[in-house]
XYZ file of N, CA and C in Angstrom:
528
model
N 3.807 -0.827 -10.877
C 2.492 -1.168 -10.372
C 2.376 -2.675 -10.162
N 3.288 -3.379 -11.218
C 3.087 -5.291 -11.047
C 3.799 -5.333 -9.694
N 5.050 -4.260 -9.141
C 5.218 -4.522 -8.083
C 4.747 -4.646 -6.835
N 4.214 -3.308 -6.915
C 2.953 -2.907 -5.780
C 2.172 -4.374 -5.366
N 1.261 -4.833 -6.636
C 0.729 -5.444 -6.862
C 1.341 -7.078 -5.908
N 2.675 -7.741 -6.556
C 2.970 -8.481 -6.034
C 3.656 -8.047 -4.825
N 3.827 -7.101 -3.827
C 4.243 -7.417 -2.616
C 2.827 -7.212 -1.798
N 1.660 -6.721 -2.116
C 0.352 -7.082 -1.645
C -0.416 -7.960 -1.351
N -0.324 -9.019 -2.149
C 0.047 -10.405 -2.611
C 1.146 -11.477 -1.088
N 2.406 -10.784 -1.618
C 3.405 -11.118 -0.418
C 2.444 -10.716 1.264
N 2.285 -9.585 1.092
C 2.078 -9.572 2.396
C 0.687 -9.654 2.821
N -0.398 -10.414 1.659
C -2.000 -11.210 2.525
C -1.371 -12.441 2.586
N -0.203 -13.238 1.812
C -0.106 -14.650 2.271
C 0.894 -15.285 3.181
N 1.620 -14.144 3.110
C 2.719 -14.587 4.233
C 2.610 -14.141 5.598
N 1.314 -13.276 5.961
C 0.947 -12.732 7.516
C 0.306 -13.394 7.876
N 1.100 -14.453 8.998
C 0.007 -15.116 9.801
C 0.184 -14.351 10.817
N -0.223 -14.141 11.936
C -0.522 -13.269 12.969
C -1.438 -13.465 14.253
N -1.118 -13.428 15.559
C -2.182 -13.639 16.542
C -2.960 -12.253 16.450
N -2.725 -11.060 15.604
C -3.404 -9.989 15.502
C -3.638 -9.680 13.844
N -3.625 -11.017 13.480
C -4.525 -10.750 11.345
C -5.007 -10.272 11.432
N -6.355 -10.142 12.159
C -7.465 -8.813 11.726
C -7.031 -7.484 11.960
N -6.330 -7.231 12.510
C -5.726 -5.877 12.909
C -4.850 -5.295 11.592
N -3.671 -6.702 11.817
C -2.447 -5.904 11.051
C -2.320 -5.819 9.517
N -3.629 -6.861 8.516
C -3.555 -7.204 7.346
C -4.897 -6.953 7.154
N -5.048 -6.034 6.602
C -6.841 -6.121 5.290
C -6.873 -6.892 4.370
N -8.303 -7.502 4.367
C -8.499 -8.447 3.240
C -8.002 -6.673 1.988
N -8.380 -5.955 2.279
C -8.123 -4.907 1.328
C -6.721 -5.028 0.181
N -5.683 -5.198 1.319
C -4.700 -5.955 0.748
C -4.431 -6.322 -0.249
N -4.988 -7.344 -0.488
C -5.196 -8.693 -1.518
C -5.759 -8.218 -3.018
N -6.997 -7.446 -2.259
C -8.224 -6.722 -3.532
C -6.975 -5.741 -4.408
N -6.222 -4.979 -3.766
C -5.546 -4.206 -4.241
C -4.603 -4.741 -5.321
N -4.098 -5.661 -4.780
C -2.922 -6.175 -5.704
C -3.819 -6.965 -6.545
N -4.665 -7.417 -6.557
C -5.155 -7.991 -8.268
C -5.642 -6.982 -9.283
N -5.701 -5.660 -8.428
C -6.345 -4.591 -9.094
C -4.646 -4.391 -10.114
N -4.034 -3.928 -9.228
C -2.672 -3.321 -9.282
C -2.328 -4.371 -10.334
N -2.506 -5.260 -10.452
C -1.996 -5.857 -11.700
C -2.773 -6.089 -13.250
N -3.636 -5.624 -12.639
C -4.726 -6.273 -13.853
C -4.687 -5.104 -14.589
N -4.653 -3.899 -13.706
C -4.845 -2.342 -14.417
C -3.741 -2.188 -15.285
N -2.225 -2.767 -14.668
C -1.098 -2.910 -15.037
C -1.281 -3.126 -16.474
N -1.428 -4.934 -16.705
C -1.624 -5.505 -18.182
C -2.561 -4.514 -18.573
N -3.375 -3.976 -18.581
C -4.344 -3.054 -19.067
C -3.804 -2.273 -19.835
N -3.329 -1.295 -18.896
C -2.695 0.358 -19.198
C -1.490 0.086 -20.219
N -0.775 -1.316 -19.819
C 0.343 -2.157 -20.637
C -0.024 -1.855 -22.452
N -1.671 -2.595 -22.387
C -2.065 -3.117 -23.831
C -2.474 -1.347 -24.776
N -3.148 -0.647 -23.627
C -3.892 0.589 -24.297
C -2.719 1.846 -24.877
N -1.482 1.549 -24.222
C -0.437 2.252 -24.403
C 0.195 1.794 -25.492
N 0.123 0.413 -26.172
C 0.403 -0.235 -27.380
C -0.316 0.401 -28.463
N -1.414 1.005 -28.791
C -2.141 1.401 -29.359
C -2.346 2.418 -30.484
N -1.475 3.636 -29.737
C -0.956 4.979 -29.851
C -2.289 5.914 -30.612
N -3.365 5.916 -29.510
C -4.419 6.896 -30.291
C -4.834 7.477 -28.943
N -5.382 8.556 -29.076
C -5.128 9.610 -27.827
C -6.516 9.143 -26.889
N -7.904 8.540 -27.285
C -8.475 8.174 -26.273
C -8.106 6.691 -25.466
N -7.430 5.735 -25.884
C -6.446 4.812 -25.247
C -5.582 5.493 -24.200
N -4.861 6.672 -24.711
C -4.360 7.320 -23.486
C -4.525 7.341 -22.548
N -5.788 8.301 -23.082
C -6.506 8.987 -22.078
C -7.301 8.024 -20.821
N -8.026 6.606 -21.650
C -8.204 5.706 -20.396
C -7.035 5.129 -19.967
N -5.965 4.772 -20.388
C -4.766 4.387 -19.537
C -4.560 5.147 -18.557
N -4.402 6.714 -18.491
C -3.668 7.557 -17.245
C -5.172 7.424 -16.780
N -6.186 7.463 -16.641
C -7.756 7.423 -16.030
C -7.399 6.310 -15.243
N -7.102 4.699 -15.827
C -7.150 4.084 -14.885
C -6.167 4.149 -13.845
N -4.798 4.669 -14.258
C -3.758 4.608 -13.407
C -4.536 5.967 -12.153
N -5.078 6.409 -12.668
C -5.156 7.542 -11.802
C -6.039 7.049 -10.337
N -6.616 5.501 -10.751
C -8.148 5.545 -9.848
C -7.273 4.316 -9.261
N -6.144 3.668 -9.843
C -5.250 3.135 -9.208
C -4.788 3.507 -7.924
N -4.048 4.576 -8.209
C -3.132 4.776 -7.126
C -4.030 6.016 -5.759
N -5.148 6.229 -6.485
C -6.334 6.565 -5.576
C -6.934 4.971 -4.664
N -6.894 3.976 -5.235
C -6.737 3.089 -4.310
C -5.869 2.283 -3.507
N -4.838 2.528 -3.747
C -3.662 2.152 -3.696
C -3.477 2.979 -2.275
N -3.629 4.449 -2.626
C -3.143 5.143 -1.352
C -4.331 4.863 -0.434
N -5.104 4.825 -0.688
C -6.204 4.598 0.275
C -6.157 3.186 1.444
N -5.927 2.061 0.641
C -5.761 1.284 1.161
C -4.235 1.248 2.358
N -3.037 1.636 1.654
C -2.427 2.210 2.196
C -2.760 2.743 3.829
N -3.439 3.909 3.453
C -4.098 4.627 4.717
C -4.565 3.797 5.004
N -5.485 2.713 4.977
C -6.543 2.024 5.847
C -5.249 1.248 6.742
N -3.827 0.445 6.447
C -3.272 -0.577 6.936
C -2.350 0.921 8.279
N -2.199 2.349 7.770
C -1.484 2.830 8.502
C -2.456 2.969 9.918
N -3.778 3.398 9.734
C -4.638 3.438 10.618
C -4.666 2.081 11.973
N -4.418 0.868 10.955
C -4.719 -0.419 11.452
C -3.527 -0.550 12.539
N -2.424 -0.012 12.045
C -1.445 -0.523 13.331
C -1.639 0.691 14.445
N -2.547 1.394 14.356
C -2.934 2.312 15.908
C -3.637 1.022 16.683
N -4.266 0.411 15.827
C -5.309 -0.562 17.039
C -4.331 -1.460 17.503
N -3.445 -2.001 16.552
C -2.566 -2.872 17.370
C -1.870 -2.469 18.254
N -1.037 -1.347 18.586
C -0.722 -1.139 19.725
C -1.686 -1.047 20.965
N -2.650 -0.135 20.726
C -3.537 -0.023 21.458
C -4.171 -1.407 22.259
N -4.213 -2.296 21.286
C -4.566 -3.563 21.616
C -3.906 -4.626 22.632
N -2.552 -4.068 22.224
C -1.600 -5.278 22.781
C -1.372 -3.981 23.638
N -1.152 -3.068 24.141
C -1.080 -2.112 25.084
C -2.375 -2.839 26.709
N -3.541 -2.581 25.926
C -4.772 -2.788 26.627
C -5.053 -4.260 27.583
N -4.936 -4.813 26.316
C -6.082 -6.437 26.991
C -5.038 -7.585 26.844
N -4.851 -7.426 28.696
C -3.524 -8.300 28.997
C -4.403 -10.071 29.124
N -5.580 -10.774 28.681
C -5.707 -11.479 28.362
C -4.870 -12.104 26.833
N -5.377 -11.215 25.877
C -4.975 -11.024 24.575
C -3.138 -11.267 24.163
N -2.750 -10.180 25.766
C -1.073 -10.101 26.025
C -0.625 -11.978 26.593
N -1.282 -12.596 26.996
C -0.986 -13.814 27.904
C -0.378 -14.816 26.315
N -1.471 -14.633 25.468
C -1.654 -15.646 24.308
C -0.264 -15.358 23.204
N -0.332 -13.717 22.894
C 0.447 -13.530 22.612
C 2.149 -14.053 23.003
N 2.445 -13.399 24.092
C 3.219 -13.854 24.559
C 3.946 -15.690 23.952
N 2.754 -16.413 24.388
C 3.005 -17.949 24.115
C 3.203 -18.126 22.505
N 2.171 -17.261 21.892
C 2.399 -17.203 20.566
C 3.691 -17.075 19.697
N 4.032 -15.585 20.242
C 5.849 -15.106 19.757
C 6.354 -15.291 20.590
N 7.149 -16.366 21.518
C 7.633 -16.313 22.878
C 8.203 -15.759 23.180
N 8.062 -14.544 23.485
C 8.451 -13.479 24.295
C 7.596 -13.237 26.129
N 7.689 -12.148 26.759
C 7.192 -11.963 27.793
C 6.946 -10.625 28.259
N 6.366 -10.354 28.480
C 5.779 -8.962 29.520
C 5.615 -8.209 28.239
N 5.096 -6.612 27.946
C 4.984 -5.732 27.139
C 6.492 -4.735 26.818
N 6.803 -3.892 28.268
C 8.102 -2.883 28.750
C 8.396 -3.682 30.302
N 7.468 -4.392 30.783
C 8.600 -4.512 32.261
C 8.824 -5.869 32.278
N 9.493 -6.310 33.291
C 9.992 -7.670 33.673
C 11.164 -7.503 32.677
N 12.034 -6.498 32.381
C 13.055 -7.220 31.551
C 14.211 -8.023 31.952
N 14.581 -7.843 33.428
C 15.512 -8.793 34.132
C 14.959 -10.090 33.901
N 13.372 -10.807 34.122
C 12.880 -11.407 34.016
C 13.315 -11.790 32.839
N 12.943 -11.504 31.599
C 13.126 -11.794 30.141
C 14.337 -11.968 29.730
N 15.078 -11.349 30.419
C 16.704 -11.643 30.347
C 17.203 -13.167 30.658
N 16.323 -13.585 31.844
C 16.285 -14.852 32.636
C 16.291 -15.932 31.715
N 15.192 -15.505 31.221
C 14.539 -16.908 30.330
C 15.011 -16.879 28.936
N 15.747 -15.856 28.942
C 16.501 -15.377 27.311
C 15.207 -15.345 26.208
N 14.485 -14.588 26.935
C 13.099 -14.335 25.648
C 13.478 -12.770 25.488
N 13.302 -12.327 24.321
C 12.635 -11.154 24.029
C 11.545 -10.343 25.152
N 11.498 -9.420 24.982
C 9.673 -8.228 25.410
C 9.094 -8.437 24.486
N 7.859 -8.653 24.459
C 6.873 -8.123 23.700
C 6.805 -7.318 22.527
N 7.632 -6.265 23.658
C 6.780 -4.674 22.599
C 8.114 -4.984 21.503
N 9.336 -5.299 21.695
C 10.328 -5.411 20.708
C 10.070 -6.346 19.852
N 9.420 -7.328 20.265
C 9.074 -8.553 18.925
C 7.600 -8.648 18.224
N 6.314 -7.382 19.006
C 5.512 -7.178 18.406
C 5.605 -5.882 18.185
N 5.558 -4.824 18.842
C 5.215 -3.091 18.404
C 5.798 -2.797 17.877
N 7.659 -3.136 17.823
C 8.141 -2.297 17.163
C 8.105 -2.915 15.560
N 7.987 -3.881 15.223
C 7.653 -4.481 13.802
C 6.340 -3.544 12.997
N 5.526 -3.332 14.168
C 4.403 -2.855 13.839
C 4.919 -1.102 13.532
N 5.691 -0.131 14.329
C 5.792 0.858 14.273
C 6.525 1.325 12.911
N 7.332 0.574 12.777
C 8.312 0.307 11.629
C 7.110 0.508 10.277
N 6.564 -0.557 10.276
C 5.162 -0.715 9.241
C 4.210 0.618 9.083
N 3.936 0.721 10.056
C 3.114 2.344 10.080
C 4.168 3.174 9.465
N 5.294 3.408 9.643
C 6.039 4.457 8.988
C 6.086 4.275 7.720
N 6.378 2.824 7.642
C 6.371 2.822 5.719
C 5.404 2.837 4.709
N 4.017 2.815 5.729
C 2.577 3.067 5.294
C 2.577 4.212 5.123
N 3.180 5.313 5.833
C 2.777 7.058 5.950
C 3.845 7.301 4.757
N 4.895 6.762 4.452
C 5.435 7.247 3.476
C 5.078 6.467 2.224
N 4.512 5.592 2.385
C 3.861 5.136 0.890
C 2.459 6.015 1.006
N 2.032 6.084 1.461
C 0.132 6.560 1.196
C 0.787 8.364 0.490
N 1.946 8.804 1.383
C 1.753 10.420 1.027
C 2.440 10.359 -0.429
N 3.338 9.675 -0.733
C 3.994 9.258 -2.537
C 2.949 9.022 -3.078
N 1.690 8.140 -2.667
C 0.151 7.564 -3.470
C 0.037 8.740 -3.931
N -0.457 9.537 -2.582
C -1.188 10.701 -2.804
C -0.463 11.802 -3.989
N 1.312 12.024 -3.521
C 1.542 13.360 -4.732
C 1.587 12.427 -5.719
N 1.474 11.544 -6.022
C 0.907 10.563 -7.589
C 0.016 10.540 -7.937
N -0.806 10.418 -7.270
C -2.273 10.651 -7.600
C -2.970 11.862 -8.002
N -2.241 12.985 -7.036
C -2.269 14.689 -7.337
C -1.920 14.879 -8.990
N -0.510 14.356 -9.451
C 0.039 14.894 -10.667
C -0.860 14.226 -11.766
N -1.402 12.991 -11.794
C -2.095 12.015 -12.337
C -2.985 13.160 -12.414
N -3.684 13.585 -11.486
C -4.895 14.390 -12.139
C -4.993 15.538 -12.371
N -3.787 15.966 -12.280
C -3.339 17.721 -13.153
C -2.682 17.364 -14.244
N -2.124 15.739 -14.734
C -1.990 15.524 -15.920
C -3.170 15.348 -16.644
N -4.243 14.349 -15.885
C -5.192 14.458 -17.014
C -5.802 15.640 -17.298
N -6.166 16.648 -16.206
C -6.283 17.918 -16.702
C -5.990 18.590 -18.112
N -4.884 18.536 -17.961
C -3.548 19.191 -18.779
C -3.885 18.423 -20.125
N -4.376 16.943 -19.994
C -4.029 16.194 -21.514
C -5.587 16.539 -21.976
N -6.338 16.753 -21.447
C -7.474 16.879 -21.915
C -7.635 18.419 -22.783
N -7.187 19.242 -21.694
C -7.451 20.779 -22.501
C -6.278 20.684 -23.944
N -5.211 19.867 -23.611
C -4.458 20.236 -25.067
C -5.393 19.429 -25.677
N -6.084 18.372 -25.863
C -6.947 17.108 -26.974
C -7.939 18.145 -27.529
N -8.579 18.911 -26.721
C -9.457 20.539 -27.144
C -8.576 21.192 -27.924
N -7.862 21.636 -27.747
C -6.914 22.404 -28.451
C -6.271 22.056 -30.056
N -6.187 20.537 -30.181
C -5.708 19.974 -31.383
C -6.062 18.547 -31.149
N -7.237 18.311 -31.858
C -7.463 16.648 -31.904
C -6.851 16.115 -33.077
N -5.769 15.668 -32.747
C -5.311 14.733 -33.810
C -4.753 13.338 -32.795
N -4.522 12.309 -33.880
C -3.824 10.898 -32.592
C -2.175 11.304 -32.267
N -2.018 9.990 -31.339
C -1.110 10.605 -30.782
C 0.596 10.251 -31.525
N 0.086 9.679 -32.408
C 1.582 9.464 -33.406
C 1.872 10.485 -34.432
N 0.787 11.500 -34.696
C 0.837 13.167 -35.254
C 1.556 13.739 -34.101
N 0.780 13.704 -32.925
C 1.124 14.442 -31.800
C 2.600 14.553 -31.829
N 3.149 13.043 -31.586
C 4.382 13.135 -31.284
C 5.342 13.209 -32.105
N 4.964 13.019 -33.172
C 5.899 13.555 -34.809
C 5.772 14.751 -34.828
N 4.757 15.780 -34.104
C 4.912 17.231 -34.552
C 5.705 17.985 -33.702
N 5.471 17.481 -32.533
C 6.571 17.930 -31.193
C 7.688 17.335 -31.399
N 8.442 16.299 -32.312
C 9.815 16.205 -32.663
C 10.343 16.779 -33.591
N 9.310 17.225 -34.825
C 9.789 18.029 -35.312
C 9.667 19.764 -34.752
């Protein structure tokens, strides 16, 4: 989770971008101080060894990675507009261009060959397409994490009904 945390971190301060608002949420940022703070948290309550410490440790991890994937989803959503964007509004395409010096979106590539620039879409979309994929496969891992997280707490709650004792009985009775 400190990881999560610090490449969230990595990637609100190291994206500069002629399309920041698009390709980076301040969400981002919020996440990874969460992602770490919950971290040291869940860190200290797990030191503890008494079963309602647990029980808020996997609680918070659980509302964690419920934000975690969420946010997730919000950045996979975000690179639809960027294509769309840099697809659309060939003002937007002019700046760009000068920005990442590259040229045209898909045509002029003899052109681009000329001037030994890059396209566009290879030095902006496909960075971006790349990103969306690793968003859809992080948000759906969030999600079956987040799923088991809450058929564990399920699960830890009906056994705490079942036998309240702490959890250093617990686990001395299940070793023996």
């Amino acid at each position: 989770m400190i990881g999560h945390g610090c490449i969230c971190f990595y990637n609100q301060i190291s994206s500069k971008h002629a399309l920041g608002d698009y390709s980076v949420s301040s969400l981002s940022l919020i996440c990874g101080v969460v992602a770490v703070i919950v971290a040291i948290i869940v860190f200290y309550l797990y030191q503890i060894h008494s079963s309602p410490s647990f029980i808020i440790a996997f609680s918070l991890l659980f509302i964690t990675t419920l934000l975690m994937s969420t946010v997730t989803f919000i950045a996979f959503i975000d690179t639809y507009s960027v294509r769309s964007l840099v697809k659309e509004n060939t003002s937007k395409m002019m700046s760009l261009e000068y920005e990442f010096e590259c040229c045209g979106y898909k045509s002029q590539r003899e052109y681009c060959q000329y001037l030994h620039k890059p396209t566009c879409y290879s030095r902006i979309v496909k960075p971006f397409m790349t990103f969306r994929m690793l968003c859809s496969i992080a948000f759906f891992s969030l999600l079956i994490e987040t799923i088991s997280f809450g058929i564990f707490l399920c699960l830890w709650f009906d056994g705490l009904e079942a036998q309240p004792q702490d959890m250093i009985t617990l686990h001395i009775s299940r070793v023996d």
